[in-house]
C-alpha cells in the first residue's frame, strides 16, 4: 500500500511511519518543521526515518499540495496539528494549522486522490473537556483552543464522509508518551530536568490529575490495525488509549525511581485548559480493531528514559 502521513517528523507520526515501513508499505511523510518546538528535534526524527528509507517532504498543509499527490495514495493518516494548550499560542495558530490545514488537505484529496481507501484523522481526548472518561457517543465539551479546533477538524473530515465524498474515521488519542515525546510534554521535560538537576515547573493541582498514559507503540499498533478494516471503521469515532489510569504523581515517582534521582520542584499556579481526568473507554477499539494495549507504564517510561539518554547525553 502507498500511505501518506502528515506531521511525519513529529512524535507519534514518526513512529507510525516506521511501523508502516516495517510492514512493507510505501510511506511518504509531510512536515512543515515549524518552530512550536525545536525544528532540530524534528529533523533528528526525520533522519531516523530516512535511515529506514522514508523521505519527509517539507511542506505546509496550507500550501498548494498538487505535487504531493502526483501519485495517488491508498491511505492518509492525518497527524499534523498545532498542539498543546500554551497560553502563548494564539487562537489564530490553532485555526490555521488545525482547521484551515485540514480543509486544504481534504480539498486536495477530493481533487487529486478521489479513490482513497480511507482518510484516518487523528484527534484527541481533549475534545471531551475537563473529564474524559466517556465513550464516543457522549457530546464533546472542549475547554481549550486546541480541543476546540481539533474537534472542528474532526467534523470537517467526518462531514465529507457523511456526504459520501470519502471514507474516513477519526481516532481520539489519550495522553501518549514514549521515545520522541515533545520536549515541553510531561515526561521528556521531567527526564531532562531530572538528568540536569533543574527545577521542574509543576502546576498547582496537577499531581492529582489522572491520565490514561498510553505508550506510543500501543497507539501505533492501533492505528495500523485500521488498514484492511476501512469498511468497518468508516464514519466512526474511536477512542485509542488505555483504560489503566495513573496520576501525574505516580508518573513522577516512577521516573525518579528509574533514574535514581529526586526531582527539584518549581511550583506554578494552575494552568488554564488542563484536563482533570482522562480514562479511555476503548470498547469500540477492542471490537473494531482487536486493539489491546500491552506495554506497562513502567516499561514504557524505561524506554523513554533510555531514548533520552541515548539521544541527548551520549556525547556529554
Short mmCIF file of N, CA and C in Angstrom, two decimals, residues 133-235:
data_model
loop_
_atom_site.label_atom_id
_atom_site.label_comp_id
_atom_site.label_asym_id
_atom_site.label_seq_id
_atom_site.Cartn_x
_atom_site.Cartn_y
_atom_site.Cartn_z
N UNK A 133 -13.67 10.54 30.41
CA UNK A 133 -13.79 9.15 30.85
C UNK A 133 -15.08 8.54 30.30
N UNK A 134 -15.39 8.91 29.07
CA UNK A 134 -16.68 8.54 28.47
C UNK A 134 -16.45 7.87 27.12
N UNK A 135 -17.52 7.26 26.59
CA UNK A 135 -17.39 6.65 25.27
C UNK A 135 -17.63 7.69 24.17
N UNK A 136 -17.51 7.24 22.95
CA UNK A 136 -17.52 8.15 21.80
C UNK A 136 -18.89 8.77 21.53
N UNK A 137 -19.94 8.28 22.18
CA UNK A 137 -21.28 8.81 21.93
C UNK A 137 -21.60 10.04 22.77
N UNK A 138 -20.78 10.32 23.76
CA UNK A 138 -21.02 11.47 24.64
C UNK A 138 -20.61 12.77 23.92
N UNK A 139 -21.44 13.81 23.96
CA UNK A 139 -21.10 15.06 23.27
C UNK A 139 -19.78 15.66 23.76
N UNK A 140 -19.01 16.18 22.83
CA UNK A 140 -17.74 16.81 23.16
C UNK A 140 -17.97 18.15 23.85
N UNK A 141 -17.10 18.48 24.81
CA UNK A 141 -17.18 19.75 25.53
C UNK A 141 -15.77 20.33 25.73
N UNK A 142 -15.08 20.66 24.65
CA UNK A 142 -13.69 21.13 24.78
C UNK A 142 -13.60 22.43 25.55
N UNK A 143 -12.46 22.60 26.24
CA UNK A 143 -12.25 23.80 27.06
C UNK A 143 -11.00 24.58 26.65
N UNK A 144 -10.33 24.15 25.58
CA UNK A 144 -9.11 24.81 25.14
C UNK A 144 -9.20 25.11 23.65
N UNK A 145 -8.36 26.04 23.19
CA UNK A 145 -8.26 26.31 21.75
C UNK A 145 -7.90 25.03 21.01
N UNK A 146 -6.97 24.28 21.59
CA UNK A 146 -6.53 23.03 20.97
C UNK A 146 -7.70 22.06 20.81
N UNK A 147 -8.40 21.78 21.90
CA UNK A 147 -9.52 20.84 21.83
C UNK A 147 -10.62 21.31 20.89
N UNK A 148 -10.91 22.59 20.92
CA UNK A 148 -11.99 23.13 20.09
C UNK A 148 -11.66 23.04 18.61
N UNK A 149 -10.42 23.38 18.25
CA UNK A 149 -10.07 23.37 16.83
C UNK A 149 -9.83 21.95 16.32
N UNK A 150 -9.38 21.05 17.20
CA UNK A 150 -9.25 19.64 16.78
C UNK A 150 -10.63 19.01 16.58
N UNK A 151 -11.60 19.43 17.38
CA UNK A 151 -12.97 18.94 17.18
C UNK A 151 -13.51 19.46 15.85
N UNK A 152 -13.23 20.72 15.54
CA UNK A 152 -13.67 21.29 14.26
C UNK A 152 -13.04 20.53 13.09
N UNK A 153 -11.75 20.23 13.21
CA UNK A 153 -11.06 19.48 12.15
C UNK A 153 -11.67 18.10 11.99
N UNK A 154 -11.95 17.46 13.09
CA UNK A 154 -12.59 16.14 13.03
C UNK A 154 -13.91 16.19 12.29
N UNK A 155 -14.70 17.22 12.57
CA UNK A 155 -16.01 17.32 11.93
C UNK A 155 -15.91 17.69 10.45
N UNK A 156 -14.85 18.41 10.08
CA UNK A 156 -14.63 18.67 8.65
C UNK A 156 -14.41 17.35 7.91
N UNK A 157 -13.60 16.48 8.50
CA UNK A 157 -13.31 15.19 7.88
C UNK A 157 -14.58 14.33 7.83
N UNK A 158 -15.27 14.21 8.95
CA UNK A 158 -16.45 13.36 9.00
C UNK A 158 -17.61 13.94 8.19
N UNK A 159 -17.60 15.26 8.02
CA UNK A 159 -18.61 15.87 7.17
C UNK A 159 -18.48 15.40 5.73
N UNK A 160 -17.24 15.29 5.26
CA UNK A 160 -17.01 14.78 3.91
C UNK A 160 -17.42 13.31 3.80
N UNK A 161 -17.20 12.56 4.88
CA UNK A 161 -17.62 11.16 4.89
C UNK A 161 -19.14 11.05 4.85
N UNK A 162 -19.81 11.89 5.62
CA UNK A 162 -21.28 11.84 5.66
C UNK A 162 -21.89 12.21 4.32
N UNK A 163 -21.19 13.04 3.56
CA UNK A 163 -21.66 13.42 2.22
C UNK A 163 -21.31 12.37 1.17
N UNK A 164 -20.60 11.33 1.58
CA UNK A 164 -20.22 10.27 0.65
C UNK A 164 -19.05 10.61 -0.24
N UNK A 165 -18.27 11.64 0.13
CA UNK A 165 -17.17 12.08 -0.71
C UNK A 165 -15.87 11.34 -0.42
N UNK A 166 -15.77 10.70 0.73
CA UNK A 166 -14.60 9.88 1.04
C UNK A 166 -14.93 8.97 2.21
N UNK A 167 -14.14 7.90 2.34
CA UNK A 167 -14.23 7.04 3.50
C UNK A 167 -13.26 7.56 4.55
N UNK A 168 -13.73 7.67 5.77
CA UNK A 168 -12.90 8.29 6.80
C UNK A 168 -13.32 7.84 8.19
N UNK A 169 -12.39 7.97 9.12
CA UNK A 169 -12.69 7.77 10.53
C UNK A 169 -11.85 8.76 11.32
N UNK A 170 -12.16 8.90 12.60
CA UNK A 170 -11.39 9.80 13.45
C UNK A 170 -11.02 9.08 14.74
N UNK A 171 -9.75 9.14 15.09
CA UNK A 171 -9.22 8.42 16.23
C UNK A 171 -8.81 9.42 17.32
N UNK A 172 -9.45 9.32 18.48
CA UNK A 172 -9.16 10.23 19.59
C UNK A 172 -8.14 9.59 20.53
N UNK A 173 -6.95 10.20 20.59
CA UNK A 173 -5.84 9.65 21.36
C UNK A 173 -5.81 10.18 22.78
N UNK A 174 -5.28 9.35 23.67
CA UNK A 174 -5.21 9.67 25.10
C UNK A 174 -3.77 9.69 25.60
N UNK A 175 -3.28 10.86 26.01
CA UNK A 175 -2.05 11.02 26.81
C UNK A 175 -0.92 10.08 26.37
N UNK A 176 -0.48 10.26 25.15
CA UNK A 176 0.55 9.39 24.59
C UNK A 176 1.93 9.83 25.10
N UNK A 177 2.75 8.85 25.47
CA UNK A 177 4.11 9.12 25.93
C UNK A 177 5.05 8.10 25.31
N UNK A 178 6.35 8.34 25.46
CA UNK A 178 7.33 7.39 24.94
C UNK A 178 8.47 8.12 24.24
N UNK A 179 9.42 7.38 23.66
CA UNK A 179 10.53 8.00 22.94
C UNK A 179 10.04 8.99 21.89
N UNK A 180 10.74 10.13 21.79
CA UNK A 180 10.45 11.23 20.87
C UNK A 180 9.30 12.12 21.34
N UNK A 181 8.79 11.91 22.53
CA UNK A 181 7.75 12.81 23.04
C UNK A 181 8.26 14.26 22.98
N UNK A 182 7.36 15.18 22.65
CA UNK A 182 7.75 16.58 22.50
C UNK A 182 8.45 17.10 23.76
N UNK A 183 9.40 18.04 23.61
CA UNK A 183 10.21 18.47 24.75
C UNK A 183 9.44 19.21 25.83
N UNK A 184 8.28 19.80 25.50
CA UNK A 184 7.52 20.51 26.53
C UNK A 184 6.51 19.61 27.22
N UNK A 185 6.37 18.39 26.74
CA UNK A 185 5.43 17.46 27.35
C UNK A 185 6.01 16.88 28.64
N UNK A 186 5.11 16.29 29.43
CA UNK A 186 5.44 15.93 30.81
C UNK A 186 6.72 15.11 30.95
N UNK A 187 6.79 13.97 30.27
CA UNK A 187 7.87 13.04 30.62
C UNK A 187 9.21 13.41 30.01
N UNK A 188 9.24 13.93 28.79
CA UNK A 188 10.52 14.38 28.26
C UNK A 188 11.09 15.50 29.10
N UNK A 189 10.24 16.45 29.47
CA UNK A 189 10.70 17.57 30.29
C UNK A 189 11.13 17.09 31.68
N UNK A 190 10.37 16.15 32.23
CA UNK A 190 10.69 15.60 33.54
C UNK A 190 12.05 14.89 33.51
N UNK A 191 12.27 14.07 32.49
CA UNK A 191 13.53 13.33 32.37
C UNK A 191 14.69 14.31 32.20
N UNK A 192 14.50 15.31 31.34
CA UNK A 192 15.55 16.30 31.11
C UNK A 192 15.92 17.03 32.39
N UNK A 193 14.89 17.48 33.12
CA UNK A 193 15.15 18.25 34.33
C UNK A 193 15.77 17.40 35.44
N UNK A 194 15.35 16.16 35.53
CA UNK A 194 15.97 15.25 36.49
C UNK A 194 17.44 15.02 36.15
N UNK A 195 17.70 14.76 34.89
CA UNK A 195 19.07 14.49 34.47
C UNK A 195 19.98 15.69 34.75
N UNK A 196 19.45 16.89 34.49
CA UNK A 196 20.25 18.12 34.60
C UNK A 196 20.14 18.79 35.96
N UNK A 197 19.37 18.20 36.88
CA UNK A 197 19.15 18.80 38.21
C UNK A 197 18.57 20.20 38.11
N UNK A 198 17.63 20.37 37.17
CA UNK A 198 16.97 21.67 37.00
C UNK A 198 15.59 21.62 37.65
N UNK A 199 15.11 22.74 38.20
CA UNK A 199 13.76 22.78 38.79
C UNK A 199 12.71 22.46 37.73
N UNK A 200 11.75 21.65 38.10
CA UNK A 200 10.69 21.23 37.19
C UNK A 200 9.42 22.02 37.49
N UNK A 201 8.84 22.74 36.50
CA UNK A 201 7.61 23.51 36.76
C UNK A 201 6.42 22.58 36.95
N UNK A 202 5.84 22.62 38.13
CA UNK A 202 4.71 21.76 38.46
C UNK A 202 3.50 22.64 38.76
N UNK A 203 2.47 22.51 37.91
CA UNK A 203 1.30 23.37 38.05
C UNK A 203 0.41 22.91 39.20
N UNK A 204 -0.13 23.88 39.91
CA UNK A 204 -0.93 23.59 41.09
C UNK A 204 -2.05 22.59 40.78
N UNK A 205 -2.14 21.54 41.58
CA UNK A 205 -3.18 20.54 41.42
C UNK A 205 -2.87 19.46 40.41
N UNK A 206 -1.79 19.64 39.62
CA UNK A 206 -1.54 18.71 38.52
C UNK A 206 -1.10 17.33 38.99
N UNK A 207 -0.48 17.23 40.17
CA UNK A 207 -0.02 15.92 40.63
C UNK A 207 -1.18 14.97 40.89
N UNK A 208 -2.37 15.53 41.09
CA UNK A 208 -3.55 14.70 41.33
C UNK A 208 -4.31 14.38 40.04
N UNK A 209 -3.92 15.00 38.93
CA UNK A 209 -4.58 14.72 37.66
C UNK A 209 -4.42 13.25 37.30
N UNK A 210 -5.48 12.66 36.81
CA UNK A 210 -5.45 11.25 36.42
C UNK A 210 -5.42 11.15 34.90
N UNK A 211 -4.58 10.27 34.40
CA UNK A 211 -4.39 10.16 32.95
C UNK A 211 -4.34 8.71 32.50
N UNK A 212 -4.86 8.49 31.29
CA UNK A 212 -4.68 7.22 30.61
C UNK A 212 -3.36 7.29 29.83
N UNK A 213 -2.25 7.32 30.56
CA UNK A 213 -0.95 7.40 29.90
C UNK A 213 -0.76 6.16 29.02
N UNK A 214 -0.61 6.39 27.71
CA UNK A 214 -0.58 5.28 26.75
C UNK A 214 0.73 5.30 25.98
N UNK A 215 1.41 4.17 25.96
CA UNK A 215 2.70 4.07 25.29
C UNK A 215 2.52 4.21 23.77
N UNK A 216 3.41 4.95 23.15
CA UNK A 216 3.29 5.27 21.73
C UNK A 216 3.23 4.02 20.86
N UNK A 217 3.95 2.97 21.24
CA UNK A 217 3.92 1.74 20.45
C UNK A 217 2.54 1.09 20.42
N UNK A 218 1.82 1.17 21.54
CA UNK A 218 0.46 0.64 21.58
C UNK A 218 -0.47 1.47 20.68
N UNK A 219 -0.30 2.79 20.72
CA UNK A 219 -1.10 3.67 19.86
C UNK A 219 -0.86 3.33 18.39
N UNK A 220 0.39 3.18 18.02
CA UNK A 220 0.73 2.89 16.62
C UNK A 220 0.14 1.55 16.20
N UNK A 221 0.18 0.56 17.07
CA UNK A 221 -0.43 -0.74 16.74
C UNK A 221 -1.92 -0.58 16.45
N UNK A 222 -2.58 0.27 17.22
CA UNK A 222 -4.00 0.51 16.97
C UNK A 222 -4.24 1.22 15.65
N UNK A 223 -3.37 2.15 15.30
CA UNK A 223 -3.54 2.90 14.06
C UNK A 223 -3.31 2.02 12.83
N UNK A 224 -2.29 1.18 12.86
CA UNK A 224 -2.03 0.35 11.68
C UNK A 224 -3.08 -0.74 11.52
N UNK A 225 -3.79 -1.06 12.60
CA UNK A 225 -4.84 -2.08 12.52
C UNK A 225 -6.02 -1.63 11.67
N UNK A 226 -6.10 -0.34 11.35
CA UNK A 226 -7.17 0.18 10.51
C UNK A 226 -7.04 -0.33 9.07
N UNK A 227 -5.80 -0.56 8.64
CA UNK A 227 -5.58 -1.00 7.26
C UNK A 227 -6.27 -2.35 7.04
N UNK A 228 -7.11 -2.38 6.02
CA UNK A 228 -7.89 -3.58 5.73
C UNK A 228 -9.24 -3.61 6.43
N UNK A 229 -9.46 -2.66 7.34
CA UNK A 229 -10.73 -2.60 8.06
C UNK A 229 -11.46 -1.27 7.80
N UNK A 230 -11.13 -0.67 6.65
CA UNK A 230 -11.70 0.66 6.37
C UNK A 230 -13.22 0.65 6.27
N UNK A 231 -13.81 -0.46 5.86
CA UNK A 231 -15.28 -0.52 5.79
C UNK A 231 -15.87 -0.53 7.19
N UNK A 232 -15.27 -1.31 8.08
CA UNK A 232 -15.78 -1.43 9.45
C UNK A 232 -15.68 -0.11 10.22
N UNK A 233 -14.63 0.67 9.95
CA UNK A 233 -14.43 1.90 10.72
C UNK A 233 -14.95 3.14 10.00
N UNK A 234 -15.46 2.99 8.81
CA UNK A 234 -15.91 4.15 8.03
C UNK A 234 -16.98 4.93 8.79
N UNK A 235 -16.72 6.22 9.00
CA UNK A 235 -17.66 7.09 9.68
C UNK A 235 -17.58 7.03 11.20
#
